[in-house]
Amino acid sequence: MAQLNVDRITKRFGGITAVDDVSLTVRDGEFITVLGPSGSGKSTLLSCIAGITNPDLGIVQFGDRVVFSHSTSISVPPEYRNVGFVFQSYALWPHMTVEQNVGYPLRSRRVSRPIVRERVSKMLEIVRLGGFQKRRPHTLSGGEQQRVALARALIMEPSVLLLDEPLSNLDRKLREEMQVELRRIQRTLGPTTIHVTHDQGEAMAISDRIAVMKAGRIVQFGTPEEVYRTPKNEFVAGFVGTSNLISGTVINEGNRSWITGHGGFRVPVVRVPPPSTETINTYIVRPEDIEILHTPVSSKHNPGTANDSELAYAVVTRRSFNGSFMIYEIDTGWAVLRAVTHSDRGFRLGDRVRFRLLAASPLQNE
Ligand SMILES: Nc1ncnc2c1ncn2[C@@H]1O[C@H](COP(=O)(O)OP(=O)(O)OP(=O)(O)O)[C@@H](O)[C@H]1O
C-alpha cells in the first residue's frame, strides 16, 4: 500500500490542456473521488497515474517510488506500477470463464495453476461471487460483471486502485448497492484508491475526500462535508448539490445576524461565519438550511424557536414531493429560494410564509 503523490502534472493534447498543473496527495489506504463535468480532465489524470498516458510535465510517485518524472525522464510502464484499473465498460473477456478472467493477471505472470485457483477463489469470496468460477460474463448481471472486473483488478494486490466511472452502467438501485460494496471491498483489501465520476451523489456517498475538477484543474479538495458545506466558489457550490446563492452583507446585532442586500432586504441567519470585510459577499445556502414557518411564532410561547423579528417573508411558488422530502420554491421578492423539508408541513401554493436561514457560507470567488 502507498501514499500517492501527484506533483504539478500537466498533459496537453494539441491546443487542449487536459490536465493543468495538478498536484494531489492521497493518503495510504484512502478512497478519493475526482469529480467534475465531462471534459474536465478526470480520465486523463487517471491515465497519467496509471502510466497509460505520459504527462508533459511533473512527477507521479507511489510511496517512495517515482513512477514518472518529466525532469529525470522516468516513466515506469503501467504493468510495473502495481496498479489495478477498472473501467466503465467492464472489459471482461467474453470467451473466458469468471475464473479465467479473474486469474488472467496471475497466469500471465506464470503463477502455478493451483495457486491461481486458490487466490481466485478467495477473491471471489471477497466480492461475494463464491461459486461463480465456471460462469461466463454474458450469463452475469451488470453488478456481477462489475464485481468480476473489480476482482480481476485486485487479484495482484495493487497498491493503487484506479476506478474510471465503474458504476455508471448500472441502474440506480444496483448502483447504490455497489457503492456500499465497493467501499467494503476497498476497506478489506486497503489499496489507495482514486475513483472518477461526474455523479456528485456517488462522490459524496463513497469518498473519504473529493477533488473537484474544472477545465484541467483541481478547484477544491476536501471531505464530502467540506465540499458541500463550504464550497470555495460558485462552480463547486453548483456542481455539488443544490444551492441558493444570496448576495449581500452580514450584519451582527448582539448575538443575532442578518444578511442584507440590494433593495434593502434583510434576512435572519442563525449560523454564519463572522464577516472578514464589510464588502458584499455571495453566500451559499443549502435548501435544507431554509426553515419555513406558517405563522408568526412567539418566542414566549415557543421557547427555542424563532421569534417575529428573526423571520422574513416569502410566498410559496412551487411545491413537489420526491418520496423522502418536500421541495419548495419560495419567492421572497428579492430572490426565488429552494427549500426542502423532511415532513410535509402543509404549505400550499400561494401561501404567505415566514422563513429564516439556518446556515450560510461565504464563497471565496476568485
Ligand atoms: N487522446 C486525446 N486526444 C486529444 N484530446 C484528448 C484526448 N484525450 C482527452 N482529450 C481531451 O482532453 C480533455 C479532457 O478529457 P478527459 O477525457 O480527461 O475528460 P473527463 O473529465 O474524463 O471527461 P468525461 O467525463 O467525459 O470522460 C477533453 O477536452 C478531451 O477532448
Tab-separated table of C-alpha atoms and ligand atoms in Angstrom:
chain	number	residue	atom	x	y	z
A	1	MET	CA	0.000	0.000	0.000
A	2	ALA	CA	1.249	3.506	-0.604
A	3	GLN	CA	0.631	7.165	-0.376
A	4	LEU	CA	0.194	8.611	-3.852
A	5	ASN	CA	1.764	11.924	-4.811
A	6	VAL	CA	0.972	13.758	-7.988
A	7	ASP	CA	3.191	16.802	-8.263
A	8	ARG	CA	2.429	19.544	-10.788
A	9	ILE	CA	1.460	17.375	-13.711
A	10	THR	CA	0.329	18.850	-16.998
A	11	LYS	CA	-0.929	16.987	-20.053
A	12	ARG	CA	-1.705	18.702	-23.347
A	13	PHE	CA	-3.317	17.290	-26.468
A	14	GLY	CA	-2.510	19.722	-29.289
A	15	GLY	CA	-4.047	23.013	-28.182
A	16	ILE	CA	-6.056	21.458	-25.320
A	17	THR	CA	-4.623	21.381	-21.803
A	18	ALA	CA	-6.475	18.350	-20.424
A	19	VAL	CA	-4.624	18.381	-17.067
A	20	ASP	CA	-3.258	21.731	-15.999
A	21	ASP	CA	-0.589	21.828	-13.277
A	22	VAL	CA	-2.370	19.397	-10.942
A	23	SER	CA	-0.945	18.391	-7.554
A	24	LEU	CA	-2.617	15.852	-5.313
A	25	THR	CA	-1.618	13.780	-2.283
A	26	VAL	CA	-3.718	10.731	-1.479
A	27	ARG	CA	-3.043	9.039	1.834
A	28	ASP	CA	-2.203	5.381	2.155
A	29	GLY	CA	-5.466	3.420	2.004
A	30	GLU	CA	-7.585	6.490	1.339
A	31	PHE	CA	-10.506	6.482	-1.128
A	32	ILE	CA	-10.758	9.711	-3.060
A	33	THR	CA	-13.068	10.701	-5.893
A	34	VAL	CA	-12.172	13.033	-8.729
A	35	LEU	CA	-15.451	14.753	-9.560
A	36	GLY	CA	-16.054	17.074	-12.486
A	37	PRO	CA	-18.082	17.693	-15.625
A	38	SER	CA	-17.409	15.965	-18.925
A	39	GLY	CA	-14.109	17.053	-20.452
A	40	SER	CA	-12.656	18.436	-17.198
A	41	GLY	CA	-9.651	16.087	-17.404
A	42	LYS	CA	-10.594	13.351	-14.913
A	43	SER	CA	-9.803	10.363	-17.147
A	44	THR	CA	-6.593	11.948	-18.386
A	45	LEU	CA	-5.433	12.441	-14.806
A	46	LEU	CA	-6.182	8.783	-14.075
A	47	SER	CA	-4.325	7.664	-17.221
A	48	CYS	CA	-1.295	9.705	-16.159
A	49	ILE	CA	-1.301	7.961	-12.752
A	50	ALA	CA	-1.729	4.535	-14.360
A	51	GLY	CA	1.050	5.180	-16.885
A	52	ILE	CA	-1.237	4.743	-19.898
A	53	THR	CA	-0.522	8.382	-20.776
A	54	ASN	CA	2.710	10.234	-20.087
A	55	PRO	CA	2.282	13.768	-18.736
A	56	ASP	CA	4.233	16.618	-20.387
A	57	LEU	CA	5.405	17.889	-17.007
A	58	GLY	CA	5.513	16.822	-13.369
A	59	ILE	CA	6.101	13.844	-11.106
A	60	VAL	CA	3.978	10.842	-10.075
A	61	GLN	CA	5.128	8.937	-7.003
A	62	PHE	CA	3.773	5.815	-5.273
A	63	GLY	CA	5.158	5.851	-1.756
A	64	ASP	CA	8.923	6.388	-2.132
A	65	ARG	CA	8.909	5.152	-5.684
A	66	VAL	CA	8.925	7.665	-8.533
A	67	VAL	CA	6.935	6.106	-11.388
A	68	PHE	CA	7.004	9.177	-13.587
A	69	SER	CA	9.268	12.198	-13.658
A	70	HIS	CA	9.480	14.505	-16.622
A	71	SER	CA	12.714	16.144	-15.480
A	72	THR	CA	14.608	12.876	-14.927
A	73	SER	CA	12.888	11.019	-17.807
A	74	ILE	CA	11.491	8.255	-15.597
A	75	SER	CA	8.429	6.504	-16.957
A	76	VAL	CA	7.594	3.127	-15.428
A	77	PRO	CA	5.200	1.192	-17.750
A	78	PRO	CA	1.694	0.513	-16.360
A	79	GLU	CA	2.325	-3.212	-15.800
A	80	TYR	CA	5.212	-2.404	-13.437
A	81	ARG	CA	3.386	0.245	-11.411
A	82	ASN	CA	1.369	-2.202	-9.335
A	83	VAL	CA	-1.937	-0.510	-10.144
A	84	GLY	CA	-5.361	-2.069	-10.609
A	85	PHE	CA	-7.681	-0.417	-13.122
A	86	VAL	CA	-11.445	-0.750	-13.564
A	87	PHE	CA	-13.151	0.992	-16.455
A	88	GLN	CA	-16.744	1.957	-17.129
A	89	SER	CA	-17.079	-0.896	-19.603
A	90	TYR	CA	-16.024	-3.882	-17.556
A	91	ALA	CA	-13.874	-5.160	-20.437
A	92	LEU	CA	-14.224	-8.791	-19.421
A	93	TRP	CA	-13.084	-11.355	-21.945
A	94	PRO	CA	-16.343	-12.930	-23.175
A	95	HIS	CA	-14.815	-16.274	-24.170
A	96	MET	CA	-13.265	-16.804	-20.715
A	97	THR	CA	-14.991	-18.029	-17.577
A	98	VAL	CA	-15.139	-15.879	-14.449
A	99	GLU	CA	-12.214	-17.862	-13.028
A	100	GLN	CA	-10.126	-17.350	-16.156
A	101	ASN	CA	-10.942	-13.626	-16.270
A	102	VAL	CA	-10.030	-13.005	-12.645
A	103	GLY	CA	-6.969	-15.272	-12.773
A	104	TYR	CA	-5.606	-13.815	-16.004
A	105	PRO	CA	-3.149	-11.340	-14.417
A	106	LEU	CA	-1.688	-14.190	-12.314
A	107	ARG	CA	-1.485	-16.642	-15.218
A	108	SER	CA	0.264	-14.080	-17.405
A	109	ARG	CA	2.914	-13.905	-14.666
A	110	ARG	CA	3.234	-17.670	-14.748
A	111	VAL	CA	1.817	-18.334	-11.306
A	112	SER	CA	1.077	-22.059	-10.934
A	113	ARG	CA	-2.465	-23.320	-11.561
A	114	PRO	CA	-3.286	-24.497	-8.024
A	115	ILE	CA	-2.211	-21.131	-6.584
A	116	VAL	CA	-4.208	-19.230	-9.223
A	117	ARG	CA	-7.253	-21.356	-8.388
A	118	GLU	CA	-6.875	-20.722	-4.681
A	119	ARG	CA	-6.320	-16.966	-4.983
A	120	VAL	CA	-9.200	-16.542	-7.451
A	121	SER	CA	-11.464	-18.472	-5.132
A	122	LYS	CA	-10.514	-16.228	-2.170
A	123	MET	CA	-11.022	-13.090	-4.249
A	124	LEU	CA	-14.426	-14.259	-5.482
A	125	GLU	CA	-15.458	-14.768	-1.867
A	126	ILE	CA	-14.419	-11.181	-1.077
A	127	VAL	CA	-16.518	-9.767	-3.942
A	128	ARG	CA	-19.338	-12.144	-2.939
A	129	LEU	CA	-19.204	-14.259	-6.088
A	130	GLY	CA	-18.215	-17.521	-4.457
A	131	GLY	CA	-19.197	-20.429	-6.742
A	132	PHE	CA	-19.294	-18.295	-9.913
A	133	GLN	CA	-15.967	-19.718	-11.203
A	134	LYS	CA	-17.321	-21.508	-14.284
A	135	ARG	CA	-19.845	-18.888	-15.395
A	136	ARG	CA	-19.248	-16.779	-18.496
A	137	PRO	CA	-19.630	-12.976	-18.496
A	138	HIS	CA	-22.780	-12.911	-20.679
A	139	THR	CA	-24.632	-15.007	-18.083
A	140	LEU	CA	-23.969	-12.420	-15.336
A	141	SER	CA	-25.915	-9.308	-14.341
A	142	GLY	CA	-24.290	-5.873	-14.675
A	143	GLY	CA	-23.478	-5.771	-10.972
A	144	GLU	CA	-21.944	-9.252	-11.076
A	145	GLN	CA	-19.832	-8.387	-14.129
A	146	GLN	CA	-18.679	-5.299	-12.300
A	147	ARG	CA	-17.566	-7.415	-9.330
A	148	VAL	CA	-15.633	-9.721	-11.660
A	149	ALA	CA	-13.839	-6.693	-13.137
A	150	LEU	CA	-13.064	-5.493	-9.631
A	151	ALA	CA	-11.798	-8.932	-8.586
A	152	ARG	CA	-9.524	-9.016	-11.638
A	153	ALA	CA	-8.155	-5.549	-10.827
A	154	LEU	CA	-7.475	-6.572	-7.219
A	155	ILE	CA	-6.032	-10.072	-7.719
A	156	MET	CA	-2.440	-8.759	-7.923
A	157	GLU	CA	-2.963	-6.868	-4.636
A	158	PRO	CA	-2.230	-3.482	-6.224
A	159	SER	CA	-1.021	-0.652	-4.011
A	160	VAL	CA	-3.109	1.796	-6.053
A	161	LEU	CA	-6.595	1.116	-7.426
A	162	LEU	CA	-7.927	3.346	-10.214
A	163	LEU	CA	-11.652	3.353	-10.967
A	164	ASP	CA	-12.986	5.215	-14.017
A	165	GLU	CA	-16.781	5.554	-13.684
A	166	PRO	CA	-17.053	1.871	-12.764
A	167	LEU	CA	-20.710	2.064	-11.717
A	168	SER	CA	-22.140	4.309	-14.416
A	169	ASN	CA	-23.624	1.461	-16.469
A	170	LEU	CA	-25.710	0.179	-13.567
A	171	ASP	CA	-29.271	1.196	-12.772
A	172	ARG	CA	-29.795	3.428	-9.736
A	173	LYS	CA	-30.653	0.783	-7.149
A	174	LEU	CA	-27.840	-1.560	-8.135
A	175	ARG	CA	-25.504	1.366	-8.301
A	176	GLU	CA	-26.271	2.349	-4.724
A	177	GLU	CA	-25.738	-1.242	-3.572
A	178	MET	CA	-22.440	-1.423	-5.447
A	179	GLN	CA	-21.252	1.843	-3.887
A	180	VAL	CA	-21.526	0.196	-0.475
A	181	GLU	CA	-19.889	-2.985	-1.774
A	182	LEU	CA	-17.065	-1.104	-3.430
A	183	ARG	CA	-16.204	0.640	-0.182
A	184	ARG	CA	-16.426	-2.582	1.797
A	185	ILE	CA	-14.082	-4.377	-0.619
A	186	GLN	CA	-11.690	-1.426	-0.740
A	187	ARG	CA	-11.560	-1.312	3.078
A	188	THR	CA	-10.993	-5.067	3.259
A	189	LEU	CA	-8.008	-5.008	0.904
A	190	GLY	CA	-6.827	-1.448	1.568
A	191	PRO	CA	-5.449	-0.113	-1.732
A	192	THR	CA	-5.090	3.649	-2.074
A	193	THR	CA	-7.994	4.375	-4.407
A	194	ILE	CA	-8.773	7.063	-6.961
A	195	HIS	CA	-12.267	6.962	-8.333
A	196	VAL	CA	-13.516	9.158	-11.162
A	197	THR	CA	-17.126	10.183	-11.663
A	198	HIS	CA	-19.313	13.079	-12.751
A	199	ASP	CA	-22.047	11.958	-10.337
A	200	GLN	CA	-21.883	14.179	-7.256
A	201	GLY	CA	-24.223	11.974	-5.212
A	202	GLU	CA	-21.958	8.996	-5.743
A	203	ALA	CA	-18.859	11.025	-4.885
A	204	MET	CA	-20.463	12.185	-1.625
A	205	ALA	CA	-21.629	8.699	-0.675
A	206	ILE	CA	-18.424	6.819	-1.256
A	207	SER	CA	-15.362	9.023	-0.706
A	208	ASP	CA	-13.032	9.963	2.132
A	209	ARG	CA	-12.216	13.107	0.153
A	210	ILE	CA	-13.383	14.645	-3.123
A	211	ALA	CA	-11.229	16.545	-5.635
A	212	VAL	CA	-13.488	18.765	-7.745
A	213	MET	CA	-12.049	19.337	-11.215
A	214	LYS	CA	-12.821	22.045	-13.723
A	215	ALA	CA	-11.032	22.686	-17.022
A	216	GLY	CA	-7.998	20.584	-16.116
A	217	ARG	CA	-7.546	22.000	-12.613
A	218	ILE	CA	-8.490	20.879	-9.136
A	219	VAL	CA	-10.603	23.680	-7.729
A	220	GLN	CA	-11.256	22.150	-4.304
A	221	PHE	CA	-10.048	19.066	-2.441
A	222	GLY	CA	-11.734	18.179	0.821
A	223	THR	CA	-14.062	15.828	2.674
A	224	PRO	CA	-17.594	15.480	1.285
A	225	GLU	CA	-18.814	17.654	4.185
A	226	GLU	CA	-16.259	20.398	3.494
A	227	VAL	CA	-17.004	20.471	-0.213
A	228	TYR	CA	-20.758	20.536	0.453
A	229	ARG	CA	-20.810	22.899	3.428
A	230	THR	CA	-18.055	25.316	2.458
A	231	PRO	CA	-17.660	25.237	-1.310
A	232	LYS	CA	-14.861	27.509	-2.458
A	233	ASN	CA	-16.658	29.067	-5.362
A	234	GLU	CA	-19.861	29.155	-7.368
A	235	PHE	CA	-18.766	26.302	-9.616
A	236	VAL	CA	-18.278	23.885	-6.690
A	237	ALA	CA	-21.468	25.104	-4.996
A	238	GLY	CA	-23.470	24.446	-8.159
A	239	PHE	CA	-21.806	21.167	-9.003
A	240	VAL	CA	-22.047	19.566	-5.575
A	241	GLY	CA	-25.701	19.565	-4.533
A	242	THR	CA	-28.367	22.196	-4.967
A	243	SER	CA	-27.670	25.640	-3.658
A	244	ASN	CA	-29.169	29.082	-3.224
A	245	LEU	CA	-26.811	31.984	-3.724
A	246	ILE	CA	-27.526	35.194	-1.859
A	247	SER	CA	-25.509	38.317	-2.458
A	248	GLY	CA	-25.301	40.659	0.478
A	249	THR	CA	-23.532	41.818	3.617
A	250	VAL	CA	-23.705	40.193	7.026
A	251	ILE	CA	-24.607	42.438	9.931
A	252	ASN	CA	-24.469	41.370	13.548
A	253	GLU	CA	-26.562	42.808	16.352
A	254	GLY	CA	-25.798	41.259	19.684
A	255	ASN	CA	-25.771	37.526	19.093
A	256	ARG	CA	-28.070	37.770	16.046
A	257	SER	CA	-27.068	38.019	12.391
A	258	TRP	CA	-28.763	39.111	9.200
A	259	ILE	CA	-27.806	39.192	5.556
A	260	THR	CA	-28.850	42.482	3.980
A	261	GLY	CA	-28.608	43.341	0.345
A	262	HIS	CA	-29.744	45.149	-2.747
A	263	GLY	CA	-33.167	46.786	-2.385
A	264	GLY	CA	-32.908	46.700	1.397
A	265	PHE	CA	-33.859	43.094	2.065
A	266	ARG	CA	-32.939	41.727	5.436
A	267	VAL	CA	-32.971	38.015	6.171
A	268	PRO	CA	-32.078	36.451	9.504
A	269	VAL	CA	-29.383	33.798	9.564
A	270	VAL	CA	-28.610	31.585	12.537
A	271	ARG	CA	-25.093	30.337	11.674
A	272	VAL	CA	-22.802	32.387	9.503
A	273	PRO	CA	-19.046	32.916	9.811
A	274	PRO	CA	-18.134	36.409	11.008
A	275	PRO	CA	-17.604	38.737	8.034
A	276	SER	CA	-13.927	39.276	7.263
A	277	THR	CA	-14.744	42.543	5.496
A	278	GLU	CA	-17.698	44.840	5.215
A	279	THR	CA	-17.893	44.177	1.493
A	280	ILE	CA	-20.662	42.324	-0.300
A	281	ASN	CA	-20.174	38.579	-0.474
A	282	THR	CA	-22.009	35.775	-2.159
A	283	TYR	CA	-23.383	33.396	0.453
A	284	ILE	CA	-24.389	29.839	-0.266
A	285	VAL	CA	-27.456	28.490	1.486
A	286	ARG	CA	-28.347	24.825	1.087
A	287	PRO	CA	-32.077	24.029	0.650
A	288	GLU	CA	-32.233	22.147	3.963
A	289	ASP	CA	-30.913	25.245	5.723
A	290	ILE	CA	-34.023	27.290	4.939
A	291	GLU	CA	-36.590	26.955	7.690
A	292	ILE	CA	-40.121	27.819	6.605
A	293	LEU	CA	-42.875	28.547	9.121
A	294	HIS	CA	-46.601	29.113	8.686
A	295	THR	CA	-47.355	31.898	11.013
A	296	PRO	CA	-45.540	34.279	13.287
A	297	VAL	CA	-44.237	32.281	16.201
A	298	SER	CA	-43.895	33.936	19.537
A	299	SER	CA	-40.745	33.008	21.360
A	300	LYS	CA	-42.697	33.482	24.595
A	301	HIS	CA	-44.985	30.583	23.734
A	302	ASN	CA	-42.423	28.514	21.954
A	303	PRO	CA	-39.114	28.917	23.687
A	304	GLY	CA	-36.263	27.845	21.483
A	305	THR	CA	-37.984	28.739	18.191
A	306	ALA	CA	-37.570	31.872	16.158
A	307	ASN	CA	-39.496	34.955	17.176
A	308	ASP	CA	-41.054	37.514	14.846
A	309	SER	CA	-38.068	39.744	14.312
A	310	GLU	CA	-35.953	36.750	13.372
A	311	LEU	CA	-38.024	35.884	10.297
A	312	ALA	CA	-38.507	37.176	6.762
A	313	TYR	CA	-41.474	36.832	4.385
A	314	ALA	CA	-41.982	34.903	1.154
A	315	VAL	CA	-44.684	33.317	-0.999
A	316	VAL	CA	-44.709	29.608	-1.912
A	317	THR	CA	-44.431	29.374	-5.716
A	318	ARG	CA	-43.711	25.672	-6.160
A	319	ARG	CA	-44.082	22.503	-4.150
A	320	SER	CA	-43.205	18.942	-5.122
A	321	PHE	CA	-42.833	15.684	-3.291
A	322	ASN	CA	-39.909	13.419	-4.103
A	323	GLY	CA	-40.665	10.445	-1.848
A	324	SER	CA	-38.469	11.269	1.108
A	325	PHE	CA	-38.851	15.048	1.295
A	326	MET	CA	-40.824	18.053	0.101
A	327	ILE	CA	-39.215	20.574	-2.205
A	328	TYR	CA	-40.479	24.157	-2.041
A	329	GLU	CA	-39.703	27.254	-4.014
A	330	ILE	CA	-40.395	30.468	-2.187
A	331	ASP	CA	-40.362	33.925	-3.742
A	332	THR	CA	-39.004	36.490	-1.332
A	333	GLY	CA	-39.392	39.453	-3.659
A	334	TRP	CA	-35.623	39.698	-3.964
A	335	ALA	CA	-34.870	36.066	-4.861
A	336	VAL	CA	-36.522	32.725	-5.505
A	337	LEU	CA	-35.129	30.246	-2.981
A	338	ARG	CA	-35.304	26.490	-2.966
A	339	ALA	CA	-36.008	24.762	0.329
A	340	VAL	CA	-36.503	21.149	1.390
A	341	THR	CA	-38.181	19.697	4.454
A	342	HIS	CA	-38.409	16.109	5.571
A	343	SER	CA	-42.011	16.238	6.595
A	344	ASP	CA	-44.899	17.821	4.734
A	345	ARG	CA	-45.607	20.932	6.763
A	346	GLY	CA	-48.633	21.540	4.560
A	347	PHE	CA	-47.567	24.744	2.813
A	348	ARG	CA	-49.645	25.321	-0.313
A	349	LEU	CA	-49.015	27.252	-3.497
A	350	GLY	CA	-49.625	30.950	-2.902
A	351	ASP	CA	-49.248	30.669	0.894
A	352	ARG	CA	-47.526	33.609	2.517
A	353	VAL	CA	-44.894	32.124	4.811
A	354	ARG	CA	-42.109	33.242	7.072
A	355	PHE	CA	-38.613	31.865	6.931
A	356	ARG	CA	-35.086	32.153	8.208
A	357	LEU	CA	-31.726	30.779	7.152
A	358	LEU	CA	-30.197	28.221	9.479
A	359	ALA	CA	-26.736	28.470	7.912
A	360	ALA	CA	-24.937	30.444	5.213
A	361	SER	CA	-21.367	30.133	3.995
A	362	PRO	CA	-19.445	32.797	2.054
A	363	LEU	CA	-17.965	31.799	-1.308
A	364	GLN	CA	-14.355	32.699	-1.977
A	365	ASN	CA	-14.871	33.865	-5.544
A	366	GLU	CA	-11.501	34.466	-7.126
B	1	LIG	N1	-6.261	11.300	-26.744
B	1	LIG	C1	-6.744	12.541	-26.794
B	1	LIG	N2	-6.527	13.332	-27.865
B	1	LIG	C2	-6.983	14.603	-27.903
B	1	LIG	N3	-7.703	15.181	-26.922
B	1	LIG	C3	-7.964	14.445	-25.847
B	1	LIG	C4	-7.512	13.087	-25.717
B	1	LIG	N4	-7.922	12.618	-24.512
B	1	LIG	C5	-8.610	13.613	-23.930
B	1	LIG	N5	-8.635	14.715	-24.715
B	1	LIG	C6	-9.280	15.991	-24.398
B	1	LIG	O1	-8.849	16.387	-23.113
B	1	LIG	C7	-9.936	16.940	-22.370
B	1	LIG	C8	-10.134	16.157	-21.076
B	1	LIG	O2	-10.616	14.851	-21.412
B	1	LIG	P1	-10.919	13.738	-20.326
B	1	LIG	O3	-11.377	12.533	-21.052
B	1	LIG	O4	-9.748	13.614	-19.439
B	1	LIG	O5	-12.114	14.406	-19.527
B	1	LIG	P2	-13.122	13.742	-18.483
B	1	LIG	O6	-13.290	14.731	-17.407
B	1	LIG	O7	-12.663	12.387	-18.131
B	1	LIG	O8	-14.460	13.650	-19.349
B	1	LIG	P3	-15.644	12.532	-19.339
B	1	LIG	O9	-16.349	12.689	-18.022
B	1	LIG	O10	-16.495	12.953	-20.490
B	1	LIG	O11	-14.999	11.191	-19.504
B	1	LIG	C9	-11.130	16.941	-23.297
B	1	LIG	O12	-11.247	18.205	-23.895
B	1	LIG	C10	-10.781	15.877	-24.303
B	1	LIG	O13	-11.407	16.145	-25.546
